[in-house]
Short mmCIF file of N, CA, C and O in Angstrom, two decimals:
data_model
loop_
_atom_site.label_atom_id
_atom_site.label_comp_id
_atom_site.label_asym_id
_atom_site.label_seq_id
_atom_site.Cartn_x
_atom_site.Cartn_y
_atom_site.Cartn_z
N UNK A 21 -11.42 -146.53 60.92
CA UNK A 21 -10.51 -146.37 62.03
C UNK A 21 -9.07 -146.48 61.53
O UNK A 21 -8.63 -147.53 61.08
N UNK A 22 -8.36 -145.37 61.61
CA UNK A 22 -6.94 -145.33 61.25
C UNK A 22 -6.18 -144.72 62.43
O UNK A 22 -6.08 -143.48 62.54
N UNK A 23 -5.64 -145.52 63.30
CA UNK A 23 -4.92 -144.98 64.45
C UNK A 23 -3.66 -144.23 64.02
O UNK A 23 -2.91 -144.69 63.17
N UNK A 24 -3.46 -143.08 64.62
CA UNK A 24 -2.24 -142.31 64.46
C UNK A 24 -1.61 -142.14 65.83
O UNK A 24 -2.30 -141.82 66.80
N UNK A 25 -0.32 -142.35 65.91
CA UNK A 25 0.39 -142.22 67.17
C UNK A 25 1.67 -141.43 66.94
O UNK A 25 2.43 -141.75 66.03
N UNK A 26 1.90 -140.43 67.78
CA UNK A 26 3.12 -139.64 67.72
C UNK A 26 4.15 -140.19 68.70
O UNK A 26 3.81 -140.65 69.80
N UNK A 27 5.39 -140.12 68.31
CA UNK A 27 6.51 -140.53 69.15
C UNK A 27 7.57 -139.45 69.14
O UNK A 27 7.66 -138.66 68.20
N UNK A 28 8.38 -139.43 70.16
CA UNK A 28 9.57 -138.60 70.15
C UNK A 28 9.53 -137.35 71.00
O UNK A 28 10.53 -136.64 71.07
N UNK A 29 8.41 -137.06 71.63
CA UNK A 29 8.35 -135.91 72.50
C UNK A 29 9.16 -136.11 73.76
O UNK A 29 9.60 -137.21 74.08
N UNK A 30 9.38 -135.02 74.46
CA UNK A 30 10.14 -135.08 75.69
C UNK A 30 10.67 -133.72 76.07
O UNK A 30 10.25 -132.69 75.54
N UNK A 31 11.61 -133.74 76.99
CA UNK A 31 12.23 -132.52 77.49
C UNK A 31 13.52 -132.25 76.73
O UNK A 31 14.37 -133.14 76.58
N UNK A 32 13.66 -131.03 76.26
CA UNK A 32 14.85 -130.63 75.53
C UNK A 32 15.24 -129.23 75.97
O UNK A 32 14.37 -128.41 76.30
N UNK A 33 16.52 -128.95 76.00
CA UNK A 33 16.99 -127.63 76.38
C UNK A 33 16.81 -126.64 75.24
O UNK A 33 16.78 -127.03 74.07
N UNK A 34 16.66 -125.36 75.56
CA UNK A 34 16.60 -124.36 74.49
C UNK A 34 17.79 -124.49 73.55
O UNK A 34 18.93 -124.66 73.99
N UNK A 35 17.51 -124.40 72.28
CA UNK A 35 18.54 -124.58 71.27
C UNK A 35 18.75 -126.02 70.84
O UNK A 35 19.48 -126.27 69.88
N UNK A 36 18.11 -126.94 71.53
CA UNK A 36 18.25 -128.34 71.20
C UNK A 36 17.34 -128.79 70.09
O UNK A 36 16.59 -128.00 69.51
N UNK A 37 17.39 -130.08 69.81
CA UNK A 37 16.64 -130.66 68.70
C UNK A 37 15.86 -131.88 69.14
O UNK A 37 16.25 -132.59 70.08
N UNK A 38 14.76 -132.12 68.47
CA UNK A 38 13.97 -133.33 68.62
C UNK A 38 13.45 -133.73 67.25
O UNK A 38 13.21 -132.88 66.39
N UNK A 39 13.25 -135.03 67.09
CA UNK A 39 12.61 -135.53 65.88
C UNK A 39 11.37 -136.31 66.29
O UNK A 39 11.47 -137.31 67.00
N UNK A 40 10.22 -135.85 65.84
CA UNK A 40 8.96 -136.51 66.11
C UNK A 40 8.59 -137.43 64.96
O UNK A 40 8.88 -137.15 63.80
N UNK A 41 7.92 -138.52 65.31
CA UNK A 41 7.41 -139.45 64.32
C UNK A 41 5.90 -139.56 64.48
O UNK A 41 5.37 -139.42 65.58
N UNK A 42 5.24 -139.82 63.38
CA UNK A 42 3.80 -140.03 63.37
C UNK A 42 3.53 -141.26 62.54
O UNK A 42 3.73 -141.25 61.32
N UNK A 43 3.11 -142.32 63.19
CA UNK A 43 2.91 -143.60 62.53
C UNK A 43 1.43 -143.92 62.44
O UNK A 43 0.71 -143.84 63.43
N UNK A 44 1.01 -144.31 61.26
CA UNK A 44 -0.37 -144.70 61.03
C UNK A 44 -0.45 -146.21 60.87
O UNK A 44 0.46 -146.85 60.33
N UNK A 45 -1.54 -146.78 61.33
CA UNK A 45 -1.77 -148.20 61.20
C UNK A 45 -3.23 -148.44 60.83
O UNK A 45 -4.05 -147.53 60.92
N UNK A 46 -3.52 -149.66 60.45
CA UNK A 46 -4.87 -150.00 60.07
C UNK A 46 -5.02 -150.11 58.57
O UNK A 46 -4.04 -150.18 57.83
N UNK A 47 -6.24 -150.11 58.13
CA UNK A 47 -6.54 -150.24 56.72
C UNK A 47 -6.39 -148.89 56.04
O UNK A 47 -7.15 -147.96 56.31
N UNK A 48 -5.39 -148.79 55.18
CA UNK A 48 -5.07 -147.54 54.50
C UNK A 48 -4.92 -147.81 53.02
O UNK A 48 -4.14 -148.68 52.62
N UNK A 49 -5.63 -147.06 52.23
CA UNK A 49 -5.43 -147.14 50.80
C UNK A 49 -4.39 -146.13 50.34
O UNK A 49 -3.48 -146.46 49.59
N UNK A 50 -4.52 -144.90 50.79
CA UNK A 50 -3.56 -143.87 50.45
C UNK A 50 -3.65 -142.75 51.48
O UNK A 50 -4.65 -142.61 52.17
N UNK A 51 -2.59 -141.98 51.54
CA UNK A 51 -2.54 -140.83 52.44
C UNK A 51 -2.25 -139.60 51.60
O UNK A 51 -1.27 -139.57 50.85
N UNK A 52 -3.09 -138.59 51.74
CA UNK A 52 -2.88 -137.35 51.01
C UNK A 52 -1.97 -136.45 51.84
O UNK A 52 -0.79 -136.77 52.03
N UNK A 53 -2.49 -135.36 52.33
CA UNK A 53 -1.66 -134.44 53.10
C UNK A 53 -1.46 -134.94 54.52
O UNK A 53 -2.33 -135.60 55.10
N UNK A 54 -0.31 -134.61 55.09
CA UNK A 54 -0.01 -134.86 56.49
C UNK A 54 0.39 -133.53 57.11
O UNK A 54 1.11 -132.75 56.49
N UNK A 55 -0.06 -133.28 58.32
CA UNK A 55 0.20 -132.02 58.99
C UNK A 55 0.69 -132.25 60.41
O UNK A 55 0.35 -133.23 61.05
N UNK A 56 1.49 -131.33 60.87
CA UNK A 56 1.84 -131.25 62.27
C UNK A 56 1.27 -129.96 62.85
O UNK A 56 1.42 -128.89 62.25
N UNK A 57 0.61 -130.08 63.98
CA UNK A 57 0.09 -128.96 64.74
C UNK A 57 0.73 -128.95 66.12
O UNK A 57 1.30 -129.96 66.56
N UNK A 58 0.59 -127.83 66.79
CA UNK A 58 0.96 -127.78 68.20
C UNK A 58 -0.03 -126.89 68.93
O UNK A 58 -0.64 -125.99 68.36
N UNK A 59 -0.17 -127.16 70.21
CA UNK A 59 -1.08 -126.38 71.05
C UNK A 59 -0.50 -126.28 72.45
O UNK A 59 -0.29 -127.29 73.12
N UNK A 60 -0.24 -125.05 72.85
CA UNK A 60 0.21 -124.77 74.20
C UNK A 60 -1.00 -124.43 75.06
O UNK A 60 -2.02 -123.97 74.56
N UNK A 61 -0.91 -124.64 76.37
CA UNK A 61 -2.04 -124.31 77.25
C UNK A 61 -2.48 -122.86 77.09
O UNK A 61 -1.66 -121.94 77.10
N UNK A 62 -3.78 -122.67 76.90
CA UNK A 62 -4.34 -121.34 76.73
C UNK A 62 -4.24 -120.78 75.34
O UNK A 62 -4.75 -119.68 75.09
N UNK A 63 -3.59 -121.49 74.44
CA UNK A 63 -3.41 -121.02 73.07
C UNK A 63 -4.26 -121.83 72.11
O UNK A 63 -4.68 -122.96 72.40
N UNK A 64 -4.48 -121.26 70.94
CA UNK A 64 -5.14 -121.98 69.88
C UNK A 64 -4.19 -122.99 69.25
O UNK A 64 -2.97 -122.82 69.30
N UNK A 65 -4.75 -124.02 68.67
CA UNK A 65 -3.94 -124.98 67.95
C UNK A 65 -3.38 -124.33 66.69
O UNK A 65 -4.10 -123.69 65.92
N UNK A 66 -2.09 -124.51 66.48
CA UNK A 66 -1.36 -123.85 65.42
C UNK A 66 -0.85 -124.86 64.42
O UNK A 66 -0.25 -125.87 64.80
N UNK A 67 -1.06 -124.59 63.15
CA UNK A 67 -0.48 -125.42 62.10
C UNK A 67 1.00 -125.10 62.00
O UNK A 67 1.39 -123.96 61.77
N UNK A 68 1.82 -126.13 62.14
CA UNK A 68 3.27 -125.97 62.13
C UNK A 68 3.85 -126.28 60.77
O UNK A 68 4.69 -125.54 60.26
N UNK A 69 3.43 -127.39 60.18
CA UNK A 69 4.00 -127.83 58.91
C UNK A 69 3.02 -128.73 58.20
O UNK A 69 2.20 -129.41 58.82
N UNK A 70 3.13 -128.75 56.90
CA UNK A 70 2.28 -129.57 56.05
C UNK A 70 3.13 -130.17 54.94
O UNK A 70 4.05 -129.52 54.43
N UNK A 71 2.82 -131.40 54.57
CA UNK A 71 3.45 -132.01 53.41
C UNK A 71 2.37 -132.68 52.58
O UNK A 71 1.53 -133.41 53.11
N UNK A 72 2.38 -132.42 51.29
CA UNK A 72 1.39 -133.00 50.41
C UNK A 72 1.80 -134.40 49.98
O UNK A 72 2.91 -134.87 50.27
N UNK A 73 0.92 -135.05 49.26
CA UNK A 73 1.23 -136.39 48.76
C UNK A 73 2.38 -136.37 47.77
O UNK A 73 3.02 -137.40 47.55
N UNK A 74 2.64 -135.23 47.17
CA UNK A 74 3.73 -135.11 46.21
C UNK A 74 5.02 -134.59 46.84
O UNK A 74 6.02 -134.42 46.13
N UNK A 75 4.98 -134.33 48.13
CA UNK A 75 6.18 -133.89 48.81
C UNK A 75 6.35 -132.39 48.94
O UNK A 75 7.38 -131.95 49.47
N UNK A 76 5.39 -131.62 48.48
CA UNK A 76 5.45 -130.18 48.66
C UNK A 76 5.23 -129.84 50.13
O UNK A 76 4.34 -130.40 50.77
N UNK A 77 6.03 -128.94 50.66
CA UNK A 77 5.96 -128.60 52.07
C UNK A 77 5.60 -127.14 52.28
O UNK A 77 5.91 -126.28 51.46
N UNK A 78 4.95 -126.88 53.40
CA UNK A 78 4.66 -125.54 53.87
C UNK A 78 4.91 -125.49 55.36
O UNK A 78 4.68 -126.47 56.08
N UNK A 79 5.37 -124.35 55.83
CA UNK A 79 5.71 -124.17 57.23
C UNK A 79 5.15 -122.87 57.77
O UNK A 79 5.03 -121.88 57.03
N UNK A 80 4.83 -122.88 59.04
CA UNK A 80 4.56 -121.63 59.72
C UNK A 80 5.80 -120.75 59.66
O UNK A 80 6.93 -121.23 59.73
N UNK A 81 5.58 -119.45 59.52
CA UNK A 81 6.71 -118.53 59.43
C UNK A 81 7.67 -118.68 60.60
O UNK A 81 8.89 -118.54 60.45
N UNK A 82 7.13 -118.96 61.76
CA UNK A 82 7.95 -119.01 62.96
C UNK A 82 8.92 -120.18 62.99
O UNK A 82 9.88 -120.15 63.77
N UNK A 83 8.71 -121.19 62.16
CA UNK A 83 9.57 -122.38 62.19
C UNK A 83 10.37 -122.56 60.91
O UNK A 83 11.19 -123.49 60.84
N UNK A 84 10.17 -121.72 59.93
CA UNK A 84 10.89 -121.85 58.67
C UNK A 84 12.40 -121.79 58.90
O UNK A 84 12.90 -120.94 59.63
N UNK A 85 13.10 -122.71 58.27
CA UNK A 85 14.54 -122.78 58.42
C UNK A 85 15.00 -123.61 59.58
O UNK A 85 16.20 -123.94 59.66
N UNK A 86 14.09 -123.95 60.50
CA UNK A 86 14.46 -124.75 61.66
C UNK A 86 13.78 -126.11 61.71
O UNK A 86 14.35 -127.06 62.25
N UNK A 87 12.57 -126.21 61.16
CA UNK A 87 11.82 -127.45 61.18
C UNK A 87 11.76 -128.04 59.78
O UNK A 87 11.71 -127.30 58.79
N UNK A 88 11.73 -129.36 59.71
CA UNK A 88 11.60 -130.05 58.44
C UNK A 88 10.58 -131.17 58.58
O UNK A 88 10.72 -132.03 59.45
N UNK A 89 9.57 -131.15 57.73
CA UNK A 89 8.59 -132.22 57.69
C UNK A 89 8.95 -133.16 56.54
O UNK A 89 9.38 -132.72 55.48
N UNK A 90 8.78 -134.44 56.77
CA UNK A 90 9.06 -135.43 55.74
C UNK A 90 8.11 -136.60 55.91
O UNK A 90 7.38 -136.69 56.91
N UNK A 91 8.12 -137.49 54.94
CA UNK A 91 7.23 -138.64 55.02
C UNK A 91 7.88 -139.84 54.36
O UNK A 91 8.68 -139.71 53.42
N UNK A 92 7.52 -141.02 54.84
CA UNK A 92 7.95 -142.28 54.28
C UNK A 92 6.68 -143.06 53.99
O UNK A 92 6.09 -143.67 54.89
N UNK A 93 6.25 -143.02 52.76
CA UNK A 93 4.97 -143.62 52.41
C UNK A 93 4.97 -145.14 52.60
O UNK A 93 3.95 -145.72 52.95
N UNK A 94 6.11 -145.77 52.38
CA UNK A 94 6.18 -147.21 52.54
C UNK A 94 5.95 -147.63 53.99
O UNK A 94 5.48 -148.74 54.25
N UNK A 95 6.28 -146.75 54.92
CA UNK A 95 6.10 -147.04 56.34
C UNK A 95 4.88 -146.36 56.94
O UNK A 95 4.65 -146.48 58.15
N UNK A 96 4.12 -145.64 56.13
CA UNK A 96 2.97 -144.88 56.62
C UNK A 96 3.36 -144.00 57.81
O UNK A 96 2.65 -143.94 58.82
N UNK A 97 4.46 -143.33 57.66
CA UNK A 97 5.02 -142.55 58.75
C UNK A 97 5.45 -141.17 58.26
O UNK A 97 5.98 -141.04 57.16
N UNK A 98 5.21 -140.17 59.08
CA UNK A 98 5.69 -138.82 58.84
C UNK A 98 6.58 -138.40 59.99
O UNK A 98 6.51 -138.95 61.10
N UNK A 99 7.42 -137.42 59.73
CA UNK A 99 8.39 -136.97 60.70
C UNK A 99 8.39 -135.45 60.77
O UNK A 99 8.04 -134.76 59.82
N UNK A 100 8.81 -134.95 61.91
CA UNK A 100 9.05 -133.53 62.07
C UNK A 100 10.38 -133.36 62.80
O UNK A 100 10.48 -133.64 63.99
N UNK A 101 11.38 -132.93 62.06
CA UNK A 101 12.67 -132.62 62.65
C UNK A 101 12.64 -131.18 63.13
O UNK A 101 12.37 -130.27 62.35
N UNK A 102 12.91 -130.98 64.41
CA UNK A 102 12.84 -129.66 65.03
C UNK A 102 14.21 -129.30 65.56
O UNK A 102 14.75 -130.00 66.42
N UNK A 103 14.76 -128.22 65.06
CA UNK A 103 16.07 -127.74 65.48
C UNK A 103 15.95 -126.37 66.13
O UNK A 103 15.01 -125.63 65.89
N UNK A 104 16.94 -126.04 66.92
CA UNK A 104 17.02 -124.73 67.57
C UNK A 104 15.72 -124.39 68.29
O UNK A 104 15.15 -123.30 68.14
N UNK A 105 15.26 -125.31 69.10
CA UNK A 105 13.98 -125.14 69.77
C UNK A 105 14.01 -124.02 70.79
O UNK A 105 15.01 -123.79 71.46
N UNK A 106 12.87 -123.35 70.91
CA UNK A 106 12.70 -122.20 71.79
C UNK A 106 11.72 -122.54 72.90
O UNK A 106 10.80 -123.33 72.70
N UNK A 107 11.86 -121.93 74.07
CA UNK A 107 10.93 -122.22 75.17
C UNK A 107 9.47 -121.99 74.82
O UNK A 107 8.60 -122.75 75.28
N UNK A 108 9.18 -120.98 74.01
CA UNK A 108 7.81 -120.70 73.65
C UNK A 108 7.20 -121.75 72.73
O UNK A 108 6.00 -121.70 72.44
N UNK A 109 8.01 -122.69 72.27
CA UNK A 109 7.51 -123.78 71.45
C UNK A 109 7.14 -125.01 72.27
O UNK A 109 6.81 -126.06 71.71
N UNK A 110 7.17 -124.87 73.58
CA UNK A 110 6.63 -125.90 74.45
C UNK A 110 5.14 -126.07 74.17
O UNK A 110 4.38 -125.10 74.22
N UNK A 111 4.73 -127.28 73.86
CA UNK A 111 3.35 -127.53 73.47
C UNK A 111 3.14 -129.02 73.31
O UNK A 111 4.10 -129.80 73.31
N UNK A 112 1.89 -129.40 73.18
CA UNK A 112 1.56 -130.73 72.71
C UNK A 112 1.56 -130.69 71.19
O UNK A 112 0.90 -129.84 70.59
N UNK A 113 2.30 -131.58 70.59
CA UNK A 113 2.41 -131.64 69.14
C UNK A 113 1.55 -132.78 68.62
O UNK A 113 1.65 -133.92 69.10
N UNK A 114 0.72 -132.47 67.65
CA UNK A 114 -0.20 -133.43 67.06
C UNK A 114 0.10 -133.60 65.57
O UNK A 114 0.43 -132.63 64.89
N UNK A 115 -0.06 -134.80 65.09
CA UNK A 115 -0.08 -134.98 63.65
C UNK A 115 -1.49 -135.31 63.22
O UNK A 115 -2.29 -135.84 63.99
N UNK A 116 -1.80 -134.96 62.00
CA UNK A 116 -3.01 -135.45 61.39
C UNK A 116 -2.75 -135.72 59.92
O UNK A 116 -1.75 -135.29 59.35
N UNK A 117 -3.64 -136.48 59.34
CA UNK A 117 -3.50 -136.83 57.94
C UNK A 117 -4.85 -137.02 57.29
O UNK A 117 -5.84 -137.32 57.97
N UNK A 118 -4.87 -136.85 56.00
CA UNK A 118 -6.06 -137.07 55.19
C UNK A 118 -5.91 -138.43 54.53
O UNK A 118 -5.01 -138.63 53.71
N UNK A 119 -6.79 -139.36 54.89
CA UNK A 119 -6.67 -140.75 54.49
C UNK A 119 -7.81 -141.17 53.60
O UNK A 119 -8.97 -140.83 53.84
N UNK A 120 -7.47 -141.94 52.58
CA UNK A 120 -8.44 -142.72 51.85
C UNK A 120 -8.34 -144.14 52.36
O UNK A 120 -7.26 -144.75 52.33
N UNK A 121 -9.43 -144.67 52.86
CA UNK A 121 -9.42 -145.99 53.48
C UNK A 121 -10.09 -147.06 52.63
O UNK A 121 -10.03 -148.24 52.98
N UNK A 122 -10.70 -146.66 51.55
CA UNK A 122 -11.44 -147.58 50.71
C UNK A 122 -10.97 -147.41 49.27
O UNK A 122 -11.14 -146.34 48.69
N UNK A 123 -10.41 -148.45 48.71
CA UNK A 123 -9.92 -148.39 47.34
C UNK A 123 -11.03 -148.10 46.34
O UNK A 123 -10.77 -147.61 45.24
N UNK A 124 -12.25 -148.42 46.72
CA UNK A 124 -13.38 -148.16 45.85
C UNK A 124 -13.80 -146.69 45.85
O UNK A 124 -14.55 -146.27 44.97
N UNK A 125 -13.32 -145.95 46.83
CA UNK A 125 -13.60 -144.52 46.93
C UNK A 125 -12.31 -143.78 47.25
O UNK A 125 -12.17 -143.19 48.33
N UNK A 126 -11.37 -143.78 46.33
CA UNK A 126 -10.06 -143.19 46.63
C UNK A 126 -10.09 -141.68 46.81
O UNK A 126 -9.14 -141.12 47.37
N UNK A 127 -11.13 -141.03 46.34
CA UNK A 127 -11.23 -139.60 46.51
C UNK A 127 -11.94 -139.17 47.78
O UNK A 127 -12.04 -137.97 48.05
N UNK A 128 -12.43 -140.12 48.55
CA UNK A 128 -13.10 -139.80 49.79
C UNK A 128 -12.09 -139.84 50.92
O UNK A 128 -11.60 -140.91 51.29
N UNK A 129 -11.78 -138.68 51.46
CA UNK A 129 -10.74 -138.54 52.45
C UNK A 129 -11.32 -138.29 53.83
O UNK A 129 -12.28 -137.55 53.98
N UNK A 130 -10.68 -138.88 54.81
CA UNK A 130 -11.05 -138.71 56.20
C UNK A 130 -9.83 -138.21 56.97
O UNK A 130 -8.72 -138.70 56.76
N UNK A 131 -10.06 -137.25 57.83
CA UNK A 131 -8.98 -136.69 58.62
C UNK A 131 -8.91 -137.39 59.97
O UNK A 131 -9.91 -137.51 60.68
N UNK A 132 -7.71 -137.83 60.33
CA UNK A 132 -7.47 -138.49 61.60
C UNK A 132 -6.39 -137.75 62.37
O UNK A 132 -5.44 -137.22 61.78
N UNK A 133 -6.55 -137.73 63.67
CA UNK A 133 -5.61 -137.07 64.58
C UNK A 133 -4.98 -138.08 65.51
O UNK A 133 -5.62 -139.03 65.97
N UNK A 134 -3.71 -137.87 65.79
CA UNK A 134 -3.07 -138.61 66.84
C UNK A 134 -3.38 -137.99 68.19
O UNK A 134 -3.91 -136.88 68.28
N UNK A 135 -3.05 -138.68 69.28
CA UNK A 135 -3.33 -138.17 70.62
C UNK A 135 -2.38 -137.06 71.07
O UNK A 135 -2.66 -136.42 72.09
N UNK A 136 -1.30 -136.86 70.37
CA UNK A 136 -0.36 -135.81 70.71
C UNK A 136 0.80 -136.32 71.53
O UNK A 136 0.72 -137.35 72.21
N UNK A 137 1.89 -135.60 71.47
CA UNK A 137 3.06 -135.88 72.27
C UNK A 137 3.60 -134.57 72.83
O UNK A 137 3.66 -133.56 72.14
N UNK A 138 3.95 -134.59 74.10
CA UNK A 138 4.38 -133.37 74.78
C UNK A 138 5.83 -133.05 74.46
O UNK A 138 6.71 -133.91 74.59
N UNK A 139 6.06 -131.82 74.05
CA UNK A 139 7.40 -131.30 73.86
C UNK A 139 7.59 -130.15 74.84
O UNK A 139 6.83 -129.18 74.82
N UNK A 140 8.59 -130.27 75.68
CA UNK A 140 8.88 -129.23 76.66
C UNK A 140 10.29 -128.72 76.42
O UNK A 140 11.26 -129.49 76.46
N UNK A 141 10.40 -127.42 76.16
CA UNK A 141 11.68 -126.78 75.90
C UNK A 141 12.00 -125.92 77.11
O UNK A 141 11.39 -124.87 77.33
N UNK A 142 12.94 -126.36 77.90
CA UNK A 142 13.24 -125.69 79.15
C UNK A 142 14.64 -126.05 79.60
O UNK A 142 15.10 -127.17 79.41
N UNK A 143 15.29 -125.08 80.23
CA UNK A 143 16.58 -125.35 80.83
C UNK A 143 16.44 -126.07 82.16
O UNK A 143 17.41 -126.62 82.68
#
């Protein structure tokens, strides 16, 4: 059990910015990749951004240049800075991560999801 909780969602005007946080708690040995997804009603869940354990990042084409994913390993926290937000990016934003929870099995990874945080981009 590795709880993940997202913070920072809310209502923002088009063109505005939000910074989301994803905090993990519990027994954690290490965290490999961390991802941010979003899902709007009626749509499939979309991978927005990924950051590896070494800090390499990947982004969906639609958010490149506007979103930045980062991580603070000491705090077991990841972030998603979102700039120039568009109405069509209204969605529930989820983080997930690949966790090793047992030092005796550091290569055995488990994926955990947070409950999501609502981001609404509207005037």
